[in-house]
N, CA, C and O atoms as a MOPAC input file, in Angstrom:
PM7 MOZYME 1SCF
protein

 N    -15.00900 1    23.11700 1    -2.24700 1
 C    -15.33200 1    22.95900 1    -0.77900 1
 C    -16.85100 1    22.85600 1    -0.63400 1
 O    -17.61400 1    23.55600 1    -1.30000 1
 N    -17.23900 1    21.99300 1     0.22200 1
 C    -18.68400 1    21.69400 1     0.45200 1
 C    -19.30500 1    22.88100 1     1.18000 1
 O    -18.75100 1    23.40400 1     2.14700 1
 N    -20.51000 1    23.30200 1     0.67100 1
 C    -21.26600 1    24.30600 1     1.30500 1
 C    -22.63500 1    23.66800 1     1.71100 1
 O    -23.28500 1    23.04400 1     0.87200 1
 N    -23.04600 1    23.81400 1     2.92200 1
 C    -24.28800 1    23.27400 1     3.46500 1
 C    -25.12400 1    24.39500 1     4.10200 1
 O    -24.56400 1    25.35300 1     4.63500 1
 N    -26.41600 1    24.28600 1     4.05300 1
 C    -27.24800 1    25.28800 1     4.73800 1
 C    -27.36300 1    24.95400 1     6.21200 1
 O    -26.97700 1    23.85800 1     6.61900 1
 N    -27.86900 1    25.83900 1     7.00300 1
 C    -27.90200 1    25.65800 1     8.49200 1
 C    -28.67800 1    24.43600 1     8.81600 1
 O    -28.23200 1    23.62400 1     9.62700 1
 N    -29.87000 1    24.25800 1     8.19400 1
 C    -30.73800 1    23.05600 1     8.52100 1
 C    -29.98800 1    21.80000 1     8.21000 1
 O    -29.99400 1    20.89300 1     9.04300 1
 N    -29.35300 1    21.67300 1     7.09800 1
 C    -28.54700 1    20.46900 1     6.72400 1
 C    -27.41700 1    20.28500 1     7.74300 1
 O    -27.15000 1    19.15900 1     8.16400 1
 N    -26.77000 1    21.34000 1     8.13200 1
 C    -25.66400 1    21.22400 1     9.05100 1
 C    -26.15300 1    20.72400 1    10.37000 1
 O    -25.47600 1    19.90800 1    10.99600 1
 N    -27.29800 1    21.16900 1    10.82900 1
 C    -27.90700 1    20.67600 1    12.10100 1
 C    -28.27700 1    19.20500 1    11.99300 1
 O    -28.13000 1    18.44300 1    12.94900 1
 N    -28.74900 1    18.82200 1    10.84200 1
 C    -29.22300 1    17.44400 1    10.67200 1
 C    -28.04000 1    16.47000 1    10.59100 1
 O    -28.12000 1    15.34700 1    11.08900 1
 N    -26.98800 1    16.89000 1     9.98700 1
 C    -25.81500 1    15.99500 1     9.70000 1
 C    -24.50700 1    16.47200 1    10.43100 1
 O    -23.40000 1    16.24100 1     9.94400 1
 N    -24.66800 1    17.12500 1    11.57900 1
 C    -23.51500 1    17.73700 1    12.27600 1
 C    -22.46100 1    16.72500 1    12.63400 1
 O    -21.28100 1    16.99400 1    12.40900 1
 N    -22.80800 1    15.57500 1    13.18000 1
 C    -21.73700 1    14.61900 1    13.52000 1
 C    -20.96400 1    14.17500 1    12.31900 1
 O    -19.74000 1    14.08200 1    12.41200 1
 N    -21.56100 1    13.90100 1    11.23100 1
 C    -20.89100 1    13.44000 1     9.99500 1
 C    -19.94400 1    14.57400 1     9.49200 1
 O    -18.78200 1    14.34600 1     9.15600 1
 N    -20.53600 1    15.84900 1     9.46300 1
 C    -19.74000 1    16.90600 1     8.99100 1
 C    -18.56600 1    17.22400 1     9.83800 1
 O    -17.52100 1    17.60500 1     9.31000 1
 N    -18.68100 1    17.08400 1    11.16500 1
 C    -17.55700 1    17.29200 1    12.05600 1
 C    -16.47600 1    16.27900 1    11.84800 1
 O    -15.28800 1    16.60200 1    11.87700 1
 N    -16.90800 1    14.98100 1    11.62600 1
 C    -15.91600 1    13.95100 1    11.39900 1
 C    -15.11200 1    14.18100 1    10.11900 1
 O    -13.91400 1    13.90600 1    10.05100 1
 N    -15.83100 1    14.70500 1     9.08800 1
 C    -15.13600 1    15.01300 1     7.82900 1
 C    -14.20000 1    16.21200 1     7.98200 1
 O    -13.10200 1    16.22600 1     7.42500 1
 N    -14.64600 1    17.22700 1     8.75100 1
 C    -13.74800 1    18.34400 1     8.99800 1
 C    -12.51500 1    17.93400 1     9.75300 1
 O    -11.41100 1    18.39500 1     9.46200 1
 N    -12.70900 1    17.03700 1    10.75600 1
 C    -11.54000 1    16.55300 1    11.54400 1
 C    -10.51400 1    15.86600 1    10.69100 1
 O     -9.31500 1    15.90400 1    10.96400 1
 N    -11.01800 1    15.22500 1     9.63300 1
 C    -10.11200 1    14.53300 1     8.70000 1
 C     -9.46700 1    15.44700 1     7.65500 1
 O     -8.69600 1    15.00300 1     6.80400 1
 N     -9.81000 1    16.75100 1     7.74900 1
 C     -9.23100 1    17.76800 1     6.87200 1
 C    -10.10800 1    18.23000 1     5.71200 1
 O     -9.65400 1    18.96600 1     4.83600 1
 N    -11.37200 1    17.79000 1     5.71400 1
 C    -12.33600 1    18.19200 1     4.66500 1
 C    -13.15700 1    19.34900 1     5.21100 1
 O    -14.27700 1    19.12500 1     5.67000 1
 N    -12.65300 1    20.56400 1     5.18100 1
 C    -13.40800 1    21.68200 1     5.73900 1
 C    -14.65700 1    21.97200 1     4.89100 1
 O    -14.71400 1    21.59500 1     3.72000 1
 N    -15.65800 1    22.64200 1     5.48600 1
 C    -16.88100 1    23.01700 1     4.86200 1
 C    -17.37600 1    24.37800 1     5.22600 1
 O    -16.85200 1    24.99400 1     6.15400 1
 N    -18.36800 1    24.87200 1     4.52800 1
 C    -18.91500 1    26.18700 1     4.78800 1
 C    -20.35600 1    25.98800 1     5.17300 1
 O    -21.02800 1    25.14700 1     4.57500 1
 N    -20.86300 1    26.71800 1     6.14000 1
 C    -22.22100 1    26.76700 1     6.51900 1
 C    -22.79300 1    28.08200 1     5.99900 1
 O    -22.22100 1    29.14700 1     6.23200 1
 N    -23.92800 1    28.00700 1     5.29200 1
 C    -24.54600 1    29.17800 1     4.65700 1
 C    -25.97900 1    29.35800 1     5.15300 1
 O    -26.64100 1    28.39700 1     5.54500 1
 N    -26.43400 1    30.58400 1     5.12800 1
 C    -27.79900 1    30.85000 1     5.44600 1
 C    -28.38500 1    31.66800 1     4.23800 1
 O    -27.88800 1    32.71800 1     3.83100 1
 N    -29.49300 1    31.06600 1     3.71800 1
 C    -30.17200 1    31.62000 1     2.49000 1
 C    -29.15500 1    31.77000 1     1.35800 1
 O    -29.23000 1    32.72500 1     0.58500 1
 N    -28.20900 1    30.83900 1     1.25300 1
 C    -27.24300 1    30.82100 1     0.15500 1
 C    -26.02900 1    31.69700 1     0.39800 1
 O    -25.08900 1    31.69500 1    -0.39700 1
 N    -26.04300 1    32.44800 1     1.49700 1
 C    -24.91600 1    33.34900 1     1.79600 1
 C    -23.96300 1    32.68800 1     2.77600 1
 O    -24.40400 1    32.33000 1     3.86900 1
 N    -22.68800 1    32.50100 1     2.46300 1
 C    -21.78800 1    31.83300 1     3.36800 1
 C    -21.63500 1    32.62100 1     4.69200 1
 O    -21.52200 1    33.84700 1     4.70200 1
 N    -21.63800 1    31.87000 1     5.78900 1
 C    -21.52500 1    32.56000 1     7.08600 1
 C    -20.22900 1    32.15300 1     7.78200 1
 O    -19.46500 1    32.99300 1     8.25800 1
 N    -20.00200 1    30.81900 1     7.82900 1
 C    -18.81600 1    30.36100 1     8.61600 1
 C    -18.12100 1    29.27200 1     7.84700 1
 O    -18.73500 1    28.58700 1     7.02900 1
 N    -16.84000 1    29.10900 1     8.10700 1
 C    -16.02900 1    28.01400 1     7.58700 1
 C    -15.71200 1    27.12300 1     8.75900 1
 O    -15.25000 1    27.61000 1     9.79100 1
 N    -15.94900 1    25.80700 1     8.63100 1
 C    -15.60500 1    24.83400 1     9.66900 1
 C    -14.42700 1    24.06500 1     9.20200 1
 O    -14.45600 1    23.50500 1     8.10600 1
 N    -13.34600 1    24.00800 1    10.01400 1
 C    -12.16700 1    23.31900 1     9.67000 1
 C    -11.51000 1    22.69100 1    10.91600 1
 O    -11.79000 1    23.08900 1    12.04700 1
 N    -10.65900 1    21.73300 1    10.68600 1
 C     -9.97900 1    21.04300 1    11.75100 1
 C     -8.94100 1    21.98800 1    12.39400 1
 O     -8.31100 1    22.79200 1    11.70700 1
 N     -8.78600 1    21.87900 1    13.65200 1
 C     -7.76800 1    22.61100 1    14.46300 1
 C     -6.41300 1    21.88600 1    14.37500 1
 O     -6.35300 1    20.65700 1    14.33100 1
 N     -5.36400 1    22.65400 1    14.35100 1
 C     -4.02800 1    22.03200 1    14.41900 1
 C     -3.59500 1    21.96700 1    15.87200 1
 O     -2.48600 1    22.39500 1    16.19200 1
 N     -4.42900 1    21.44600 1    16.76400 1
 C     -4.07000 1    21.32500 1    18.13600 1
 C     -3.26200 1    20.05800 1    18.39300 1
 O     -3.49200 1    19.04100 1    17.73800 1
 N     -2.29900 1    20.10100 1    19.35400 1
 C     -1.54700 1    18.92500 1    19.64300 1
 C     -2.45600 1    17.88000 1    20.41800 1
 O     -3.40800 1    18.22400 1    21.11800 1
 N     -2.08500 1    16.65000 1    20.23200 1
 C     -2.74800 1    15.60200 1    20.96400 1
 C     -2.65100 1    15.79800 1    22.48100 1
 O     -1.75400 1    16.48700 1    22.96600 1
 N     -3.56200 1    15.20100 1    23.21000 1
 C     -3.52600 1    15.28300 1    24.64300 1
 C     -2.21600 1    14.70800 1    25.17600 1
 O     -1.82600 1    13.62000 1    24.75400 1
 N     -1.56300 1    15.35300 1    26.03000 1
 C     -0.27300 1    14.90800 1    26.58700 1
 C      0.94800 1    15.42800 1    25.83100 1
 O      2.06500 1    15.36800 1    26.34700 1
 N      0.75100 1    15.92900 1    24.63200 1
 C      1.87800 1    16.40300 1    23.87700 1
 C      2.29200 1    17.80100 1    24.28700 1
 O      3.48600 1    18.09300 1    24.36700 1
 N      1.31500 1    18.68300 1    24.55100 1
 C      1.58100 1    20.05900 1    24.90800 1
 C      2.01700 1    20.16700 1    26.32500 1
 O      1.33800 1    19.71400 1    27.24700 1
 N      3.12400 1    20.75400 1    26.48700 1
 C      3.65100 1    20.94900 1    27.88100 1
 C      3.84000 1    22.43100 1    27.99900 1
 O      4.65200 1    23.00100 1    27.27000 1
 N      3.12900 1    23.07700 1    28.88300 1
 C      3.19400 1    24.53500 1    29.06800 1
 C      3.93400 1    24.86700 1    30.28500 1
 O      4.82800 1    25.71000 1    30.21500 1
 N      3.64700 1    24.27400 1    31.43500 1
 C      4.26500 1    24.64200 1    32.69700 1
 C      5.77300 1    24.39100 1    32.65300 1
 O      6.20800 1    23.28500 1    32.33600 1
 N      6.53300 1    25.36800 1    32.95700 1
 C      7.98400 1    25.16600 1    32.95500 1
 C      8.68900 1    25.18200 1    31.61000 1
 O      9.84100 1    24.76900 1    31.47900 1
 N      7.95500 1    25.67700 1    30.60800 1
 C      8.52000 1    25.57100 1    29.24900 1
 C      9.71400 1    26.52200 1    29.07400 1
 O     10.44700 1    26.39200 1    28.09400 1
 N      9.92800 1    27.46100 1    29.98300 1
 C     11.14200 1    28.36500 1    29.93100 1
 C     12.11300 1    28.02700 1    31.03400 1
 O     12.98400 1    28.84100 1    31.34300 1
 N     12.00200 1    26.87900 1    31.63400 1
 C     12.86500 1    26.50700 1    32.73200 1
 C     14.35300 1    26.62300 1    32.33500 1
 O     14.76800 1    26.05800 1    31.32400 1
 N     15.12300 1    27.33100 1    33.10600 1
 C     16.56900 1    27.45400 1    32.86000 1
 C     16.90100 1    28.50700 1    31.86100 1
 O     18.08700 1    28.71900 1    31.60600 1
 N     15.94700 1    29.19500 1    31.26400 1
 C     16.19600 1    30.16600 1    30.24800 1
 C     16.08000 1    31.58800 1    30.76200 1
 O     16.62200 1    32.52000 1    30.16800 1
 N     15.36400 1    31.75000 1    31.87600 1
 C     15.27100 1    33.09700 1    32.47100 1
 C     15.57700 1    32.99500 1    33.91800 1
 O     15.45500 1    31.90700 1    34.48000 1
 N     15.97100 1    34.06200 1    34.56900 1
 C     16.19900 1    34.08200 1    36.01700 1
 C     15.57200 1    35.38500 1    36.62200 1
 O     15.47500 1    36.42800 1    35.97700 1
 N     15.19400 1    35.24800 1    37.80000 1
 C     14.58500 1    36.41000 1    38.53700 1
 C     15.62500 1    36.81600 1    39.61100 1
 O     16.09400 1    35.99400 1    40.39800 1
 N     15.96200 1    38.14000 1    39.60200 1
 C     16.92400 1    38.60900 1    40.54000 1
 C     16.41300 1    38.49100 1    41.99400 1
 O     15.20500 1    38.52400 1    42.22900 1
 N     17.30900 1    38.35900 1    42.93700 1
 C     16.92900 1    38.20700 1    44.34600 1
 C     16.21100 1    39.41900 1    44.88700 1
 O     15.36600 1    39.29300 1    45.77400 1
 N     16.53400 1    40.61700 1    44.36000 1
 C     15.85900 1    41.88300 1    44.84100 1
 C     14.71600 1    42.23200 1    43.96300 1
 O     14.36600 1    43.40900 1    43.87300 1
 N     14.09700 1    41.26800 1    43.29400 1
 C     13.03500 1    41.58500 1    42.39000 1
 C     11.85700 1    42.34700 1    43.02600 1
 O     11.27500 1    43.23100 1    42.39600 1
 N     11.50300 1    41.98900 1    44.30800 1
 C     10.36800 1    42.66200 1    44.95500 1
 C     10.67000 1    44.11200 1    45.35200 1
 O      9.74800 1    44.89400 1    45.58300 1
 N     11.94500 1    44.47000 1    45.43200 1
 C     12.27800 1    45.83400 1    45.83100 1
 C     12.92200 1    46.63900 1    44.74000 1
 O     13.27900 1    47.79500 1    44.96800 1
 N     13.08400 1    46.08200 1    43.56800 1
 C     13.71700 1    46.79200 1    42.43000 1
 C     12.93300 1    48.09500 1    42.11400 1
 O     11.71300 1    48.08200 1    41.95000 1
 N     13.66100 1    49.18100 1    42.03900 1
 C     13.07300 1    50.40100 1    41.63700 1
 C     12.30900 1    51.08700 1    42.74300 1
 O     11.64800 1    52.09400 1    42.48900 1
 N     12.37200 1    50.57400 1    43.98000 1
 C     11.56000 1    51.18300 1    45.03600 1
 C     12.02500 1    52.58500 1    45.33200 1
 O     11.18200 1    53.43900 1    45.60800 1
 N     13.30800 1    52.88100 1    45.29400 1
 C     13.81900 1    54.25100 1    45.55500 1
 C     13.27700 1    55.16600 1    44.47300 1
 O     12.80600 1    56.25400 1    44.80400 1
 N     13.31100 1    54.81300 1    43.26400 1
 C     12.73900 1    55.68400 1    42.18900 1
 C     11.28800 1    55.91600 1    42.35700 1
 O     10.81500 1    57.03900 1    42.18500 1
 N     10.57500 1    54.91400 1    42.68000 1
 C      9.11700 1    55.02600 1    42.87600 1
 C      8.84700 1    55.93100 1    44.03100 1
 O      8.02900 1    56.84500 1    43.92700 1
 N      9.51400 1    55.70100 1    45.13100 1
 C      9.34700 1    56.55300 1    46.31400 1
 C      9.58000 1    58.00300 1    46.02500 1
 O      8.85400 1    58.87800 1    46.49700 1
 N     10.61100 1    58.25000 1    45.23600 1
 C     10.97500 1    59.66800 1    44.93300 1
 C      9.88000 1    60.30600 1    44.03900 1
 O      9.63200 1    61.50800 1    44.13300 1
 N      9.25000 1    59.52500 1    43.20300 1
 C      8.16700 1    60.03800 1    42.39000 1
 C      6.97200 1    60.52600 1    43.20000 1
 O      6.21000 1    61.39500 1    42.77500 1
 N      6.83800 1    59.91300 1    44.42200 1
 C      5.68900 1    60.25800 1    45.27200 1
 C      6.17100 1    61.13100 1    46.38900 1
 O      5.42400 1    61.33800 1    47.34500 1
 N      7.40200 1    61.67300 1    46.33300 1
 C      7.88400 1    62.59000 1    47.33900 1
 C      8.39200 1    61.92900 1    48.65300 1
 O      8.58500 1    62.60000 1    49.66700 1
 N      8.59100 1    60.63800 1    48.59600 1
 C      9.10200 1    59.98900 1    49.82000 1
 C     10.54800 1    59.53100 1    49.62200 1
 O     11.09200 1    59.63000 1    48.52200 1
 N     11.14800 1    59.04300 1    50.66800 1
 C     12.47600 1    58.48600 1    50.59100 1
 C     12.40000 1    57.03500 1    50.94600 1
 O     11.69700 1    56.60500 1    51.86100 1
 N     13.18800 1    56.27600 1    50.14500 1
 C     13.20800 1    54.82800 1    50.32700 1
 C     14.24200 1    54.43000 1    51.29000 1
 O     14.40300 1    53.24100 1    51.56700 1

């Protein structure tokens, strides 16, 4: 694995990032001591990740959700529901 010092990483950052994006990770060192490893992310392409509604049809919320447990909560505080 390629190891570069901070100055070299700053000088050639664009090239190094392109290589990392292609799967060639590298290490940035300071005074010969490794500090960080730069590698490509396994993130999905734009438009592939669908988060909203990903559990649609798999869960349901009861009609009395807003009042569930209100009697028990009221009794804990000395009140009646």
